Coordinates of C-alpha atoms and ligand atoms in Angstrom, one line a residue:
X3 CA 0.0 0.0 0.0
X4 CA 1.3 3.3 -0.3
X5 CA 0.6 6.9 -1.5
X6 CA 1.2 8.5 -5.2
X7 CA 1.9 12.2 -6.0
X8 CA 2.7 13.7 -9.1
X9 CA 3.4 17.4 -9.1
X10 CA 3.8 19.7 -12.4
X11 CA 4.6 16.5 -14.5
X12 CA 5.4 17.2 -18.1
X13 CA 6.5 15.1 -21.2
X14 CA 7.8 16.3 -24.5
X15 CA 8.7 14.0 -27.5
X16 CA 10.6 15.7 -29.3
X17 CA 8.7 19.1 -29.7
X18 CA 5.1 17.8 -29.0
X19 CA 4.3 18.2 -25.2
X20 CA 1.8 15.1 -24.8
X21 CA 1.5 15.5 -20.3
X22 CA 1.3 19.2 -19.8
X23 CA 1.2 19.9 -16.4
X24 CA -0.3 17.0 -14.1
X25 CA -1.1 17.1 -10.5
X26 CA -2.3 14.4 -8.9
X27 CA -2.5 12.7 -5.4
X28 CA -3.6 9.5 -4.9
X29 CA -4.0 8.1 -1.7
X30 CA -3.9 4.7 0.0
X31 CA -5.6 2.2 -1.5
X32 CA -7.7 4.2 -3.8
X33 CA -8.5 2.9 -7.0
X34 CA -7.7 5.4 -9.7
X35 CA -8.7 4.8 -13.6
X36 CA -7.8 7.1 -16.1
X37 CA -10.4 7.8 -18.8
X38 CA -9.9 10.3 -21.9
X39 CA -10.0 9.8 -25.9
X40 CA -6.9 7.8 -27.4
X41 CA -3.9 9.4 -27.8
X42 CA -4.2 11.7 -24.6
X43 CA -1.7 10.8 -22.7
X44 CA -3.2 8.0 -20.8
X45 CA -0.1 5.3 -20.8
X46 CA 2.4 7.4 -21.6
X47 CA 1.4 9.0 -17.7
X48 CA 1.0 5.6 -16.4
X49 CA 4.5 4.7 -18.3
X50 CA 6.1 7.8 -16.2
X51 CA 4.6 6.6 -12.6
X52 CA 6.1 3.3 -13.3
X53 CA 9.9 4.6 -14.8
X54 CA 9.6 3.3 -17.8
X55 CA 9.5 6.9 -19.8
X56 CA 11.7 9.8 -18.7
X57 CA 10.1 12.9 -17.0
X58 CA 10.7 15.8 -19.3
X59 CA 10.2 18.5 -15.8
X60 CA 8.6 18.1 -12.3
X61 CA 7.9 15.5 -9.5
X62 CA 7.0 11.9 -8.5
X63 CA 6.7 10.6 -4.5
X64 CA 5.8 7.8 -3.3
X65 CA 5.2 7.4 0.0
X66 CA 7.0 10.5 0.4
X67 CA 9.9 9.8 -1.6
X68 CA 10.8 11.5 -4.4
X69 CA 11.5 8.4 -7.5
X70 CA 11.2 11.1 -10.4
X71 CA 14.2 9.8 -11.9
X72 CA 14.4 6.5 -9.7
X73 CA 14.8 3.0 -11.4
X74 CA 11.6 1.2 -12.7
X75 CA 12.5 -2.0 -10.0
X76 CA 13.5 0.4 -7.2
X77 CA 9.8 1.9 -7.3
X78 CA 7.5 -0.9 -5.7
X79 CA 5.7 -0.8 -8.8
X80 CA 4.0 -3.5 -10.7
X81 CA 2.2 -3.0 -14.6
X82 CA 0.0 -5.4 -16.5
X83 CA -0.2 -4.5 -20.0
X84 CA -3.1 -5.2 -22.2
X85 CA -1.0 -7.5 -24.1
X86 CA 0.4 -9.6 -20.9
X87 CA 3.4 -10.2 -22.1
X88 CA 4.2 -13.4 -21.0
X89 CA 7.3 -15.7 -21.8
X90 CA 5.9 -18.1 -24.5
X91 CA 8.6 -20.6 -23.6
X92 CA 8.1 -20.1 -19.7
X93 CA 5.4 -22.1 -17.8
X94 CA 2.9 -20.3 -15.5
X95 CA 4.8 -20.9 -12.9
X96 CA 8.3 -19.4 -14.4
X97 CA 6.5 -16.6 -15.8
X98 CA 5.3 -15.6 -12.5
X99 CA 8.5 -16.1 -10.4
X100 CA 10.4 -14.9 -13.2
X101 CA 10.8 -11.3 -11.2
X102 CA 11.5 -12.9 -8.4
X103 CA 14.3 -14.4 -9.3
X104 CA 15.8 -12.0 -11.3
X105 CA 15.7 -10.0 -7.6
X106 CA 18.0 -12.8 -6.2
X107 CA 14.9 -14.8 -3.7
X108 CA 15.8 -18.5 -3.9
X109 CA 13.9 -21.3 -5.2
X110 CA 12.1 -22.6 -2.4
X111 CA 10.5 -19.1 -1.0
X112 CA 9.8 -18.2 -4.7
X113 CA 7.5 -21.7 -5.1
X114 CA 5.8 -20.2 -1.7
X115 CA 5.4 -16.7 -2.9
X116 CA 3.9 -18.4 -6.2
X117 CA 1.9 -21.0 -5.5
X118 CA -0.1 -18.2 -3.1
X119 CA -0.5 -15.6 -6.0
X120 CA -1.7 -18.6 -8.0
X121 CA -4.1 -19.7 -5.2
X122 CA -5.6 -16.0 -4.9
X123 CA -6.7 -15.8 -8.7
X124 CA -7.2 -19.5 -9.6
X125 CA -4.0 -20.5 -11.0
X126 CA -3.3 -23.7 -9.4
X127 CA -4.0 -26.2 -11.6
X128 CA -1.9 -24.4 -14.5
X129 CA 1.4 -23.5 -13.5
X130 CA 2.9 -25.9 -15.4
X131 CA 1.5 -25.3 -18.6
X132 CA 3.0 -23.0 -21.1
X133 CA 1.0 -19.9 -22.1
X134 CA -0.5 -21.2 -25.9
X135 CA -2.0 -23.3 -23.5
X136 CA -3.9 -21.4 -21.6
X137 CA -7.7 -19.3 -22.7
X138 CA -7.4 -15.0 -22.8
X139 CA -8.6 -15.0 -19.5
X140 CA -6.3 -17.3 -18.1
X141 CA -3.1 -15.7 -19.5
X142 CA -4.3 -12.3 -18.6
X143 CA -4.7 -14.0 -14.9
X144 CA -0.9 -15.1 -15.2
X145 CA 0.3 -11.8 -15.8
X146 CA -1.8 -10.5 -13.2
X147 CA -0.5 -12.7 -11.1
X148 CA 2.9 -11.8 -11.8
X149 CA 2.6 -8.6 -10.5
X150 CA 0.6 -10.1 -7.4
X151 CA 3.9 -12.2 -6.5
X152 CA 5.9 -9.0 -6.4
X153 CA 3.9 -7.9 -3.6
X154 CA 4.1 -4.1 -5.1
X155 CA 3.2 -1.0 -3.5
X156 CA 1.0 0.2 -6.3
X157 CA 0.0 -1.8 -9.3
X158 CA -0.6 -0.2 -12.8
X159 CA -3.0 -1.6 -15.4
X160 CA -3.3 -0.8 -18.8
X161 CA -6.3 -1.5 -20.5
X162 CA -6.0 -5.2 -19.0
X163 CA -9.2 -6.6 -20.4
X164 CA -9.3 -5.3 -23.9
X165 CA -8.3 -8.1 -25.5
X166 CA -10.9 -10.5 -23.7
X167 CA -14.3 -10.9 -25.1
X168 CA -17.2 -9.5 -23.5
X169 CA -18.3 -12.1 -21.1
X170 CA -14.9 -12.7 -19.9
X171 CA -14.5 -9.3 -19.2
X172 CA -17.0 -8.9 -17.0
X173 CA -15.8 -11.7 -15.1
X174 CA -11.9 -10.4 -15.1
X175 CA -13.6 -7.0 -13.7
X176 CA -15.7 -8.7 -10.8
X177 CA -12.5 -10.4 -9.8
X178 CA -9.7 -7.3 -10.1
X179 CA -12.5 -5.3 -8.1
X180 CA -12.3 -8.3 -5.6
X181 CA -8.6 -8.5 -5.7
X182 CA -8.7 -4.8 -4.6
X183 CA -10.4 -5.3 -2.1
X184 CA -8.8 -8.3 -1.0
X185 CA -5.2 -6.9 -1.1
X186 CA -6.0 -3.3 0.1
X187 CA -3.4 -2.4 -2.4
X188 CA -3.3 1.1 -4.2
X189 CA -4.2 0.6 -8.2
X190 CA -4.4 2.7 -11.0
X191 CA -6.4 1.6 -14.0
X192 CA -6.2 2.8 -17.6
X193 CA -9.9 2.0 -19.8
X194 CA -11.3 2.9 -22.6
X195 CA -14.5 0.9 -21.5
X196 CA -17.1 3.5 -19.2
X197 CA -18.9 0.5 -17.5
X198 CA -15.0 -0.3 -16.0
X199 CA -14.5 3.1 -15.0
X200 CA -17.8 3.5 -13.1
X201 CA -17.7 0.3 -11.3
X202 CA -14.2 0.3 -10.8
X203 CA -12.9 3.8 -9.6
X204 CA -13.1 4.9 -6.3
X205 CA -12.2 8.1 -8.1
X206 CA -12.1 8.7 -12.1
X207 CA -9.7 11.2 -13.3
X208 CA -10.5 12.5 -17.0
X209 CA -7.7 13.4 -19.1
X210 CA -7.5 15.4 -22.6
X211 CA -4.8 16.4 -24.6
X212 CA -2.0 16.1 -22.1
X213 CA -4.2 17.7 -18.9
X214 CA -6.3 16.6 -16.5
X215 CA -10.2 17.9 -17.1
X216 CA -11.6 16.8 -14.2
X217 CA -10.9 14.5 -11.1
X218 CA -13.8 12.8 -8.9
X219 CA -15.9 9.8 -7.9
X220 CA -18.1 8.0 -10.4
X221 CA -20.9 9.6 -9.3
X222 CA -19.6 13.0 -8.8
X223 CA -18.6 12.9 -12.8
X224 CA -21.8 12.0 -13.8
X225 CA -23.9 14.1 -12.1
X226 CA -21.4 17.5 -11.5
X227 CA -19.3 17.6 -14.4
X228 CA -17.0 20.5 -14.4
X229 CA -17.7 21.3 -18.0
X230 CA -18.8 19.7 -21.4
X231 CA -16.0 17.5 -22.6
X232 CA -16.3 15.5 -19.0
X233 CA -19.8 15.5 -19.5
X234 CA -19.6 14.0 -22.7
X235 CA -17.1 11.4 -21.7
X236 CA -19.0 9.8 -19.0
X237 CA -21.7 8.1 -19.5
X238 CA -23.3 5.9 -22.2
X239 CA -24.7 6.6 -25.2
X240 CA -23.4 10.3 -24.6
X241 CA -24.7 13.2 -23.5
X242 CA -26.6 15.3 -25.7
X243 CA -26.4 19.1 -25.9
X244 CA -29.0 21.1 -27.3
X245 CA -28.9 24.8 -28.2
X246 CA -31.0 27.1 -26.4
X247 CA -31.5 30.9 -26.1
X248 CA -31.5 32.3 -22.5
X249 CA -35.4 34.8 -22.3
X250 CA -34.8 35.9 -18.4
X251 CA -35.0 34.4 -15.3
X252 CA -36.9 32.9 -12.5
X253 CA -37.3 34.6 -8.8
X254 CA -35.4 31.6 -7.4
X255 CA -32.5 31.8 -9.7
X256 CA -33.3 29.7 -12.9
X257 CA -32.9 30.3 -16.0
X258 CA -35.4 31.1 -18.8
X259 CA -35.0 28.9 -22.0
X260 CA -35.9 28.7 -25.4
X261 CA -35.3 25.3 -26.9
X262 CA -36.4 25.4 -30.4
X263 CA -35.4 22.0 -31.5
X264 CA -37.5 20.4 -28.3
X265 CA -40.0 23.0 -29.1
X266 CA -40.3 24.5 -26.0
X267 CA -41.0 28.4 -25.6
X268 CA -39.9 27.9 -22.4
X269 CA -38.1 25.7 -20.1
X270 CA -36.6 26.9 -16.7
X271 CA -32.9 25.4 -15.9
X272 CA -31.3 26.1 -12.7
X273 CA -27.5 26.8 -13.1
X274 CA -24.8 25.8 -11.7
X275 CA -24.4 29.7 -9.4
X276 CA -27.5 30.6 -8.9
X277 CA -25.9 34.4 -9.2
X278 CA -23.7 33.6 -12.3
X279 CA -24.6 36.2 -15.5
X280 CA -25.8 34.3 -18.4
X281 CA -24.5 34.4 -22.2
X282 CA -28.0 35.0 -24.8
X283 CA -26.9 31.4 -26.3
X284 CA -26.0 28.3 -24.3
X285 CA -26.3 24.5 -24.5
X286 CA -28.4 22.3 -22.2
X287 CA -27.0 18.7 -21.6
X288 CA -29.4 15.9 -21.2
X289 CA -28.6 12.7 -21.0
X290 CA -30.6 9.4 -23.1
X291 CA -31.1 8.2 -20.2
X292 CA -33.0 11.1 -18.6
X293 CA -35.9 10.9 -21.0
X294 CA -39.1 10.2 -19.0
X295 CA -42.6 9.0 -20.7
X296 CA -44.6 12.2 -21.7
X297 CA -46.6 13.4 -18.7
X298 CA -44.5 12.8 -16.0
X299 CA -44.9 15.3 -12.9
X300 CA -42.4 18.1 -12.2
X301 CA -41.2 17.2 -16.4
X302 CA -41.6 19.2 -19.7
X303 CA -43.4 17.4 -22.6
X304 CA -41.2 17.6 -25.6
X305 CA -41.7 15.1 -29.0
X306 CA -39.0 13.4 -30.8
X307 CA -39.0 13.3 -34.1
X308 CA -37.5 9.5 -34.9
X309 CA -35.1 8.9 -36.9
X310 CA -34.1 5.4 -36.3
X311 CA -34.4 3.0 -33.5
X312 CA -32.4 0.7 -32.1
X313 CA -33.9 -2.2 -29.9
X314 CA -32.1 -3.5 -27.2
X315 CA -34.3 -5.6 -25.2
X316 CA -34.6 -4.0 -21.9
X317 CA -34.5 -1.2 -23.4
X318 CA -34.5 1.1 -27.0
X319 CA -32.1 3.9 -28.5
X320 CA -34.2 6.7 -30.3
X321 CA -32.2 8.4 -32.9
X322 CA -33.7 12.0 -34.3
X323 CA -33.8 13.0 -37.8
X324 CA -30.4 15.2 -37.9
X325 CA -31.5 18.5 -37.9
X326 CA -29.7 21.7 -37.7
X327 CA -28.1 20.6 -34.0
X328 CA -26.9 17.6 -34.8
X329 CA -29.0 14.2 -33.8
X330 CA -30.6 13.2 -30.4
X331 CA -30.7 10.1 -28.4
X332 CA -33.3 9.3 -26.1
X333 CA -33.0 5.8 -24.1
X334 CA -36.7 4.7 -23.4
X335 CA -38.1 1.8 -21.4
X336 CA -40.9 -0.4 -23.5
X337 CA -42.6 0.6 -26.6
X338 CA -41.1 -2.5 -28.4
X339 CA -43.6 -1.7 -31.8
X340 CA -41.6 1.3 -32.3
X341 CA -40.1 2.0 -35.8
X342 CA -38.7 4.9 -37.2
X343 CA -40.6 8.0 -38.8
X344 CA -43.2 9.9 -36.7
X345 CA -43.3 11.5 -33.5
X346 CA -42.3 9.8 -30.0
X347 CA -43.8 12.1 -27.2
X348 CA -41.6 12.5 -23.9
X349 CA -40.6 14.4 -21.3
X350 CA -37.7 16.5 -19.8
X351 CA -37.2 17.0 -15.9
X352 CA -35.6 20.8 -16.2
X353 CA -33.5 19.1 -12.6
X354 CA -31.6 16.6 -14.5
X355 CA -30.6 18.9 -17.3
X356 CA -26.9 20.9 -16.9
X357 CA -26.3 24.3 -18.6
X358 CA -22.8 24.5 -20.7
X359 CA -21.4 27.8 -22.3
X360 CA -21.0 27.9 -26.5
X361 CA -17.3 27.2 -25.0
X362 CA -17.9 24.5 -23.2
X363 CA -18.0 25.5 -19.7
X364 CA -20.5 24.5 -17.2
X365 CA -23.1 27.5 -16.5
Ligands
ATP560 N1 7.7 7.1 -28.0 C1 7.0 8.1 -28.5 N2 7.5 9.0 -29.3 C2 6.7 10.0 -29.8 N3 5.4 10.2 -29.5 C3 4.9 9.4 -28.6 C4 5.6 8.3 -28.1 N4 4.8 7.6 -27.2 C5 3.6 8.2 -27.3 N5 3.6 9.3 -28.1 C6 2.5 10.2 -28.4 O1 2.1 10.7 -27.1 C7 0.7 10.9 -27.1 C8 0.1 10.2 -26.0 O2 0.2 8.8 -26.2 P1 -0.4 7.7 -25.2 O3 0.1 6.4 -25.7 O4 0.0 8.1 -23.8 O5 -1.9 7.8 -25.4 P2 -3.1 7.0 -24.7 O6 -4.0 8.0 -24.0 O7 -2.6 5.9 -24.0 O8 -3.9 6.5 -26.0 P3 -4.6 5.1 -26.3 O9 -6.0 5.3 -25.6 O10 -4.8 5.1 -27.8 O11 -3.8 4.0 -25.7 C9 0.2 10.4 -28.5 O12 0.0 11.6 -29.3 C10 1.3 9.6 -29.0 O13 1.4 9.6 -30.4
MG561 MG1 -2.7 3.8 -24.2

């Protein structure tokens, strides 16, 4: 267990900055995963907390310590890449001890320290086959257990499960949230996969181009994001934002909207401060998911006009015609006969809905 702080953290390749800036603290045990679009920095931050990139300027601690420029196997760190990069000629059983005995531990207390990793994630009965023998899952357990053996201070992941179908996935998530919670130990987790990031995180921290966006629980993210871009990154089908034009405001504060795609003359938000000054043009974000049946008390009625529908089961995605603003999703409960062309009626609870500048800032 142990505690992680990065302070002013910057990379350059070359001329391209990719980590501009970074501060971060994570404590004890927490479960960190990284979210942001491909290409933000995401490993290559992950590759700097482990030693295995150069810091172009500032700080990493752990526990205290500074190890900016410390060696990767003088850190307490393990990784497991998406890709597990496992021996092909080793068994299980080599592959994991393989750290530990490039460390100097002799063979007898590396068989203990193994077979016990192996026994925590269900290895036993395969430490002495080779990799090719072994199913996604199981190899992906192997290198898992790897870093286990190591007893690290804080493990890194990298997109561990993205090579696993979806069933098995699920599975390898229930049991890395267990092994968490199990070991106590302090993880961070890199995903491209929302439904891992929300069940995983104890706290999400949203990158973009090199910087950090926004940091905070699950919950906090969806329901508080700081402005549009994190809004738009969490949560699934995304957010949608639609254009409105401010007409006043309420005694308590709200906002007076025109939303002419929704066809509503008016539709009070409140914002963010209840004090803050309004632009004349802003966007409301309202989730699929926040779509109610038409009717619904303290909700709006609005109409949809469908575009195309996608059927789920348990539940439907409805498309709008692209109009002038782009398309609109609406999840909805039911309505199974539903096909595409006509109007769907719903509603809009002005409480769910967030306000966000024509910049992008939350209002
Ligand atoms: N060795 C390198 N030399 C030059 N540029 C690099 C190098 N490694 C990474 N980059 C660049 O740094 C940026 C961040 O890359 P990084 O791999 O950290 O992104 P990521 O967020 O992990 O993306 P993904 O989700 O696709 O894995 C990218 O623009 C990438 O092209
Ligand atoms: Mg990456």
């Amino acid at each position: 267990m142990a505690e992680l702080s990065i302070r002013g953290v910057r990379k350059s390749f070359g001329e391209t900055e990719v980590i501009r800036n970074v501060d971060l603290s994570v404590g004890n045990g927490e479960f960190v995963v990284f979210v942001g679009p491909s290409g933000c920095g995401k490993s290559t931050l992950l590759r700097m907390i482990a030693g295995l990139e150069n810091v172009t300027s500032g700080t990493i601690s752990i526990d205290g310590a500074d190890v900016t420029h410390a060696d990767p196997s003088k850190r307490g760190i393990a990784m497991v890449f998406q890709t597990y990069a496992l021996y092909p000629h080793m068994t299980v059983e080599e592959n994991m001890g393989f750290g530990l005995e490039m460390a100097g531990i002799p063979a007898d207390e590396r068989k203990r320290m193994v077979r016990r990793a192996a026994e925590t994630l269900h290895l036993e009965t395969y430490l002495a086959r080779k990799p090719k023998q072994l199913s996604g899952g199981q190899r992906q357990r192997v290198a898992i257990g790897r870093a286990i053996v190591r007893d690290p201070k804080i493990f890194l992941f990298d997109e561990p499960l993205s090579n696993l179908d979806a069933e098995l996935r699920v599975r390898m998530r229930i049991e890395i949230a267990k092994l968490h919670a199990d070991l106590g130990a302090t993880m961070i987790y890199v995903t491209h996969d929302q439904v891992e990031a929300m069940t995983l995180a104890s706290r999400i921290v949203v990158l973009r181009d090199g910087r950090i966006e926004q940091v905070g629980t699950p919950l906090e993210l969806y329901n508080n994001p700081d402005n549009q871009f994190v809004a738009g990154f969490i949560g699934s089908p995304k957010m949608n934002f639609v254009p409105a034009r401010v007409t006043g405001r309420t005694e308590d504060g709200a906002v007076k909207l025109a939303v002419d795609s929704l066809g509503l003359a008016e539709f009070a938000v409140m914002p963010r401060e209840r004090n803050a000054t309004m632009p004349e043009t802003l966007s409301i974000g309202i989730r699929p998911e926040h779509f109610l049946p038409p009717g619904t008390d303290g909700a709006m009625d609005v109409s949809l006009g469908l575009g195309a529908v996608e059927h789920l089961g348990g539940v439907s995605y409805i498309y709008t015609e692209p109009g002038r603003d782009g398309s609109l999703t609406a999840e909805v409960r039911g309505l199974p006969g539903l096909k595409a062309g006509g109007l769907l009626p719903l509603a809009v609870n002005p409480d769910t809905c967030l306000l966000f500048s024509t910049e992008g800032a939350r209002l």
